PDB file of C-alpha atoms in Angstrom:
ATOM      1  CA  UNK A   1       9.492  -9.149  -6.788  1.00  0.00           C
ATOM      2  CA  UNK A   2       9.604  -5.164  -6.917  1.00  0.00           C
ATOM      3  CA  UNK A   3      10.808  -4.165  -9.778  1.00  0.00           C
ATOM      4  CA  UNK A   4      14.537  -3.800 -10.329  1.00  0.00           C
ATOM      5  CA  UNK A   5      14.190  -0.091 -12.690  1.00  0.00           C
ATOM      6  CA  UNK A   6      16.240   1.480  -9.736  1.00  0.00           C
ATOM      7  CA  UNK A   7      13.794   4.332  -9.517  1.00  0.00           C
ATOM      8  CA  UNK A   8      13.179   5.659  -6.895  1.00  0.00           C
ATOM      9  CA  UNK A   9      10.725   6.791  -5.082  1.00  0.00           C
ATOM     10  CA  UNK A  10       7.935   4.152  -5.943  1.00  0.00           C
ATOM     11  CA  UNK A  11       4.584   2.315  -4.416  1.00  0.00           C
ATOM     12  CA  UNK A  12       4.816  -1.383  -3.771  1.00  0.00           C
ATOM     13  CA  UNK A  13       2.870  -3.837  -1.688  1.00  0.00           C
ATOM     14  CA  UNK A  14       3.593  -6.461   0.990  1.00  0.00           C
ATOM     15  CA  UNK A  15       3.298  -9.713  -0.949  1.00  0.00           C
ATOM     16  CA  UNK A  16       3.807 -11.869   1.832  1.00  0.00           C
ATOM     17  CA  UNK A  17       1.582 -13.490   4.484  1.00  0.00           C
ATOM     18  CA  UNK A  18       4.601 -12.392   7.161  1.00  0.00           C
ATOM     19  CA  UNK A  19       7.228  -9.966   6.371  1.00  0.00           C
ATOM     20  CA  UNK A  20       9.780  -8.376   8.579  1.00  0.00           C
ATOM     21  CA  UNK A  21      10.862  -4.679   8.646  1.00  0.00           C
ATOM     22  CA  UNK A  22      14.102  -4.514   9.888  1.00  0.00           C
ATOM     23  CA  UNK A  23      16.526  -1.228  11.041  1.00  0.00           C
ATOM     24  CA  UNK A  24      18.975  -1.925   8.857  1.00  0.00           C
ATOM     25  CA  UNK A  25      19.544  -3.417   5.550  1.00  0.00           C
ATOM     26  CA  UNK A  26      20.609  -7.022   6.163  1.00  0.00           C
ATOM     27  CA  UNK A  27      19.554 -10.355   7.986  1.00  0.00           C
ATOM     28  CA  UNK A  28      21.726  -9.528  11.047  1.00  0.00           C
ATOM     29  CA  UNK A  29      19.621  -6.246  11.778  1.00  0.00           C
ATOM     30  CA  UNK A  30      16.890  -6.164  14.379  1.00  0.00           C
ATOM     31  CA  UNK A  31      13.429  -6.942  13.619  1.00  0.00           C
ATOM     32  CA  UNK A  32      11.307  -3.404  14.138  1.00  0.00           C
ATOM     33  CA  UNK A  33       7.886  -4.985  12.643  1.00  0.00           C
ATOM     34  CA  UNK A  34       6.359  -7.718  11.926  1.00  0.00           C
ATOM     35  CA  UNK A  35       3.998  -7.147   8.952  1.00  0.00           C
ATOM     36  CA  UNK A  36       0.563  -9.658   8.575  1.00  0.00           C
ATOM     37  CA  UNK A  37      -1.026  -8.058   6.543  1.00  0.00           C
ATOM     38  CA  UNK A  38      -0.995  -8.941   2.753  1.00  0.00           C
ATOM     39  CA  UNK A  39      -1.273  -6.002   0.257  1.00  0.00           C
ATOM     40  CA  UNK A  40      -0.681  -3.927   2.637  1.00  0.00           C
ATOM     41  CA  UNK A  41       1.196  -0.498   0.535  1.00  0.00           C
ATOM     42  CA  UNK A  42       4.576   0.792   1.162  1.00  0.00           C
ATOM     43  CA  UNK A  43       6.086   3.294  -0.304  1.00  0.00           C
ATOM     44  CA  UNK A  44       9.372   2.157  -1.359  1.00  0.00           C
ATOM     45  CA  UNK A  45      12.318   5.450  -0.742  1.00  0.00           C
ATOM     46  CA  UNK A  46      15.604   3.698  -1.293  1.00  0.00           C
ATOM     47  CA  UNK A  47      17.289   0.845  -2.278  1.00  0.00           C
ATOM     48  CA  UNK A  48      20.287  -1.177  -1.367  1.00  0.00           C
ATOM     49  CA  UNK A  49      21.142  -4.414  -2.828  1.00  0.00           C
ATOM     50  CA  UNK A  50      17.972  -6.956  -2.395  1.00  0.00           C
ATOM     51  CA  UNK A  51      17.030  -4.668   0.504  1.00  0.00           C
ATOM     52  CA  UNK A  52      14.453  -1.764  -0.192  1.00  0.00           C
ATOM     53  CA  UNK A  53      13.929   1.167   2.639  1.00  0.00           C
ATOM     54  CA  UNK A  54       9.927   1.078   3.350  1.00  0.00           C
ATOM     55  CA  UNK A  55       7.964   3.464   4.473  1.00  0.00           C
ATOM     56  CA  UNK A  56       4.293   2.173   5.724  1.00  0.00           C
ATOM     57  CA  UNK A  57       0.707   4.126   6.084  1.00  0.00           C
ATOM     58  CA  UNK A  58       1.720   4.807   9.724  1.00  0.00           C
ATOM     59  CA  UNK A  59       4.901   6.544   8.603  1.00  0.00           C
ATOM     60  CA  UNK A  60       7.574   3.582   9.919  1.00  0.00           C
ATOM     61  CA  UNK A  61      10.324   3.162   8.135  1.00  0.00           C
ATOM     62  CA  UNK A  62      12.506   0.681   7.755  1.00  0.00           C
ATOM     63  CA  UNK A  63      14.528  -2.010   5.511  1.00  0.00           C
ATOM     64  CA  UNK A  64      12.490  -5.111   3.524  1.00  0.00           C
ATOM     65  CA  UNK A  65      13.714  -7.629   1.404  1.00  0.00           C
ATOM     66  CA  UNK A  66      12.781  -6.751  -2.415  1.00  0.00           C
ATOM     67  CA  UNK A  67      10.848 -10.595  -2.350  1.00  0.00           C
ATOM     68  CA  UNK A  68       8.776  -9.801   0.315  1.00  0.00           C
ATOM     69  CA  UNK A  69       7.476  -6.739  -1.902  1.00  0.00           C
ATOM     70  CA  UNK A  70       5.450  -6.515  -5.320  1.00  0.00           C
ATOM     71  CA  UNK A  71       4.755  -3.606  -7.738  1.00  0.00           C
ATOM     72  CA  UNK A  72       0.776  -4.477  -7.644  1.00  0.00           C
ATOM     73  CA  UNK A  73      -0.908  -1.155  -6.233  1.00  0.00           C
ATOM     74  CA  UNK A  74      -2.767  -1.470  -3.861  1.00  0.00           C
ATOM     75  CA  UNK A  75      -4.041   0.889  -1.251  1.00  0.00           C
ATOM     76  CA  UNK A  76      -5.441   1.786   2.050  1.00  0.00           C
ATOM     77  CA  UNK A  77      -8.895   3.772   3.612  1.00  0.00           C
ATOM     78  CA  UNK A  78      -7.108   7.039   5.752  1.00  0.00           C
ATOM     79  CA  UNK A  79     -10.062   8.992   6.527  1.00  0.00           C
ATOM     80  CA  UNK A  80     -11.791   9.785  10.198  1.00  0.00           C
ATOM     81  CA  UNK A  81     -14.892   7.590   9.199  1.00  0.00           C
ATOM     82  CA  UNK A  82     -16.836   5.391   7.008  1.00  0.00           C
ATOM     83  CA  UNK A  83     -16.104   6.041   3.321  1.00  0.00           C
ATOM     84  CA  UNK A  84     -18.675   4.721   0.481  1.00  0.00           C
ATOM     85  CA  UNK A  85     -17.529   3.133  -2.371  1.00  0.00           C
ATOM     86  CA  UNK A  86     -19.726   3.680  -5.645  1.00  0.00           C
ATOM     87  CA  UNK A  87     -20.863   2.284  -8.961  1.00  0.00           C
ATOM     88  CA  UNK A  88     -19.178   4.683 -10.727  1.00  0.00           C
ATOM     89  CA  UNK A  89     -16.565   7.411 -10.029  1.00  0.00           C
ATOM     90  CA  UNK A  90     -19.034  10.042  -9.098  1.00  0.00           C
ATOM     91  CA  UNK A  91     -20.360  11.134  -5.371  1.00  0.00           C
ATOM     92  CA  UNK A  92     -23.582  10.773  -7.024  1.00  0.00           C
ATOM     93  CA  UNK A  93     -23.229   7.417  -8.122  1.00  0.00           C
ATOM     94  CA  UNK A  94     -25.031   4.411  -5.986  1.00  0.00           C
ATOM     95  CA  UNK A  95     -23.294   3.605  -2.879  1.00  0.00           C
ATOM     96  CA  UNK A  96     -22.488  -0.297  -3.535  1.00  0.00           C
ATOM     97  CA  UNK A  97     -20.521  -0.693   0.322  1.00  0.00           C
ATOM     98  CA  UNK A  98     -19.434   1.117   3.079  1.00  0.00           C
ATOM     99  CA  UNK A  99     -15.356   1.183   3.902  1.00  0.00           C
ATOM    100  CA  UNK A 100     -14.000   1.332   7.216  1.00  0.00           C
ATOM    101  CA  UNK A 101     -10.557   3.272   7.725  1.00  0.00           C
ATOM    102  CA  UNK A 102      -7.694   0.699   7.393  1.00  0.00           C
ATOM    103  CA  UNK A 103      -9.995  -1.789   5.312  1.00  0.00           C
ATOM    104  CA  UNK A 104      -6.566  -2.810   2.420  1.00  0.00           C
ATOM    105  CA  UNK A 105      -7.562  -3.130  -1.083  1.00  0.00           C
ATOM    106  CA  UNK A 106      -5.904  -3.482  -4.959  1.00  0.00           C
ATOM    107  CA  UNK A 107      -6.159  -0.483  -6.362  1.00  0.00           C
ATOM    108  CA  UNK A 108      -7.204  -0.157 -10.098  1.00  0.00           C
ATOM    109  CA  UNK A 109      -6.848   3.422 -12.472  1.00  0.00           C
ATOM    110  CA  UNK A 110      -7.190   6.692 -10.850  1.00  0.00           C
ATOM    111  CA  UNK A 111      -8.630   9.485 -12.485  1.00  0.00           C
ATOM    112  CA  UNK A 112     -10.112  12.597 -12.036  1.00  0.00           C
ATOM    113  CA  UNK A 113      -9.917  11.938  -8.297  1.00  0.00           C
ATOM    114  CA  UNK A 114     -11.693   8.618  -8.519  1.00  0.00           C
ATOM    115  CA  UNK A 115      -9.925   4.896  -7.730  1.00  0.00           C
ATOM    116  CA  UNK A 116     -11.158   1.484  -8.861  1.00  0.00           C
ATOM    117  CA  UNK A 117     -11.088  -0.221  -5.166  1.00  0.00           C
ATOM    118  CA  UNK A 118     -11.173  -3.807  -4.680  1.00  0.00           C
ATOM    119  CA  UNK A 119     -11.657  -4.714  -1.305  1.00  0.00           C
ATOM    120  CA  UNK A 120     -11.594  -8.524  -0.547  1.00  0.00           C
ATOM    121  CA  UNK A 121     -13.596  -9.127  -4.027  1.00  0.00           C
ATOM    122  CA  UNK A 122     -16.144  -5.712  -3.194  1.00  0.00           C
ATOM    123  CA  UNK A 123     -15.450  -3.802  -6.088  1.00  0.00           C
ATOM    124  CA  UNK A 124     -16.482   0.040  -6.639  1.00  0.00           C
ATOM    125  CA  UNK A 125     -14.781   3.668  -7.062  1.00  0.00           C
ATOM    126  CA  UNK A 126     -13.511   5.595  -4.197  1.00  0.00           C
ATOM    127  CA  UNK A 127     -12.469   9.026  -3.415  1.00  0.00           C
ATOM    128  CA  UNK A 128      -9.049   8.916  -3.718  1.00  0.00           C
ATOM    129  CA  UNK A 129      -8.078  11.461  -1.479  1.00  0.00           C
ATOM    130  CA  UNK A 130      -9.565   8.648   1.044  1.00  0.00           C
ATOM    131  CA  UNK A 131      -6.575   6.343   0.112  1.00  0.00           C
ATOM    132  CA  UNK A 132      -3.051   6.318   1.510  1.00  0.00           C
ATOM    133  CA  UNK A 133      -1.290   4.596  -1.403  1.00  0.00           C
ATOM    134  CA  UNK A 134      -2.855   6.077  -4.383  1.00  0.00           C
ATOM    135  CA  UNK A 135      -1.112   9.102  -5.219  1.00  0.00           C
ATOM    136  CA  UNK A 136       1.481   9.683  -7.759  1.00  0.00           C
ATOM    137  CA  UNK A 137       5.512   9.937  -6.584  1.00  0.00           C
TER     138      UNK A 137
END
């Protein structure tokens, strides 16, 4: 579950294999998404009850039960093309694998502008001004 430190705002990440985004914060509000997509990161902007206010990488908002959400970071590829992802965090470090934009990953430390990346068990650095998700709040 998301944690319960009532700060706001914070990153979280789908922790679900479905999860509904709703327009309001309740069970009796309509369904505006329908999220399949493990890990995916939110950015969580409010809170209510069990009922957290989402935004997603695509800028939707809406309402999402706090146990459909966990703190693990994780992060998403938001650049025009092909990113690589290296050895170490470096640009001249040895490419290890090429990311595609929307590829959704666990996202390790980030420093000096450098993430730990772990896409479906590839593990490298990326940029992280390639990442939605990866910023500070």
């Amino acid at each position: 579950m998301a944690a319960d430190d009532g700060k706001v705002p914070y990153w979280a990440s789908i922790d679900a294999d479905i999860a509904n985004l709703r327009v309001g914060p309740g069970e009796s509000y309509k369904i505006d998404w329908v999220y399949r997509r493990p890990h995916l990161p939110v950015k969580v902007i409010r809170r209510e009850g069990p009922w957290r206010l989402v935004e997603d990488p695509d800028g939707a908002q809406g309402w999402m039960r706090d146990l459909l959400l966990s703190r693990t970071r994780s992060a998403m590829v938001r650049s025009k093309g092909v990113i690589d992802m290296r050895a170490e965090p470096k640009s001249s470090s040895a490419m290890l694998w090429r990311v595609e934009p929307g590829v959704v990953g666990l996202l390790g430390e980030c420093k000096d502008g450098w993430c730990t990346f772990d896409a479906a068990g590839h593990k490298g650095f990326v940029d992280q001004n390639d990442l939605w998700g990866a910023g500070s709040l």
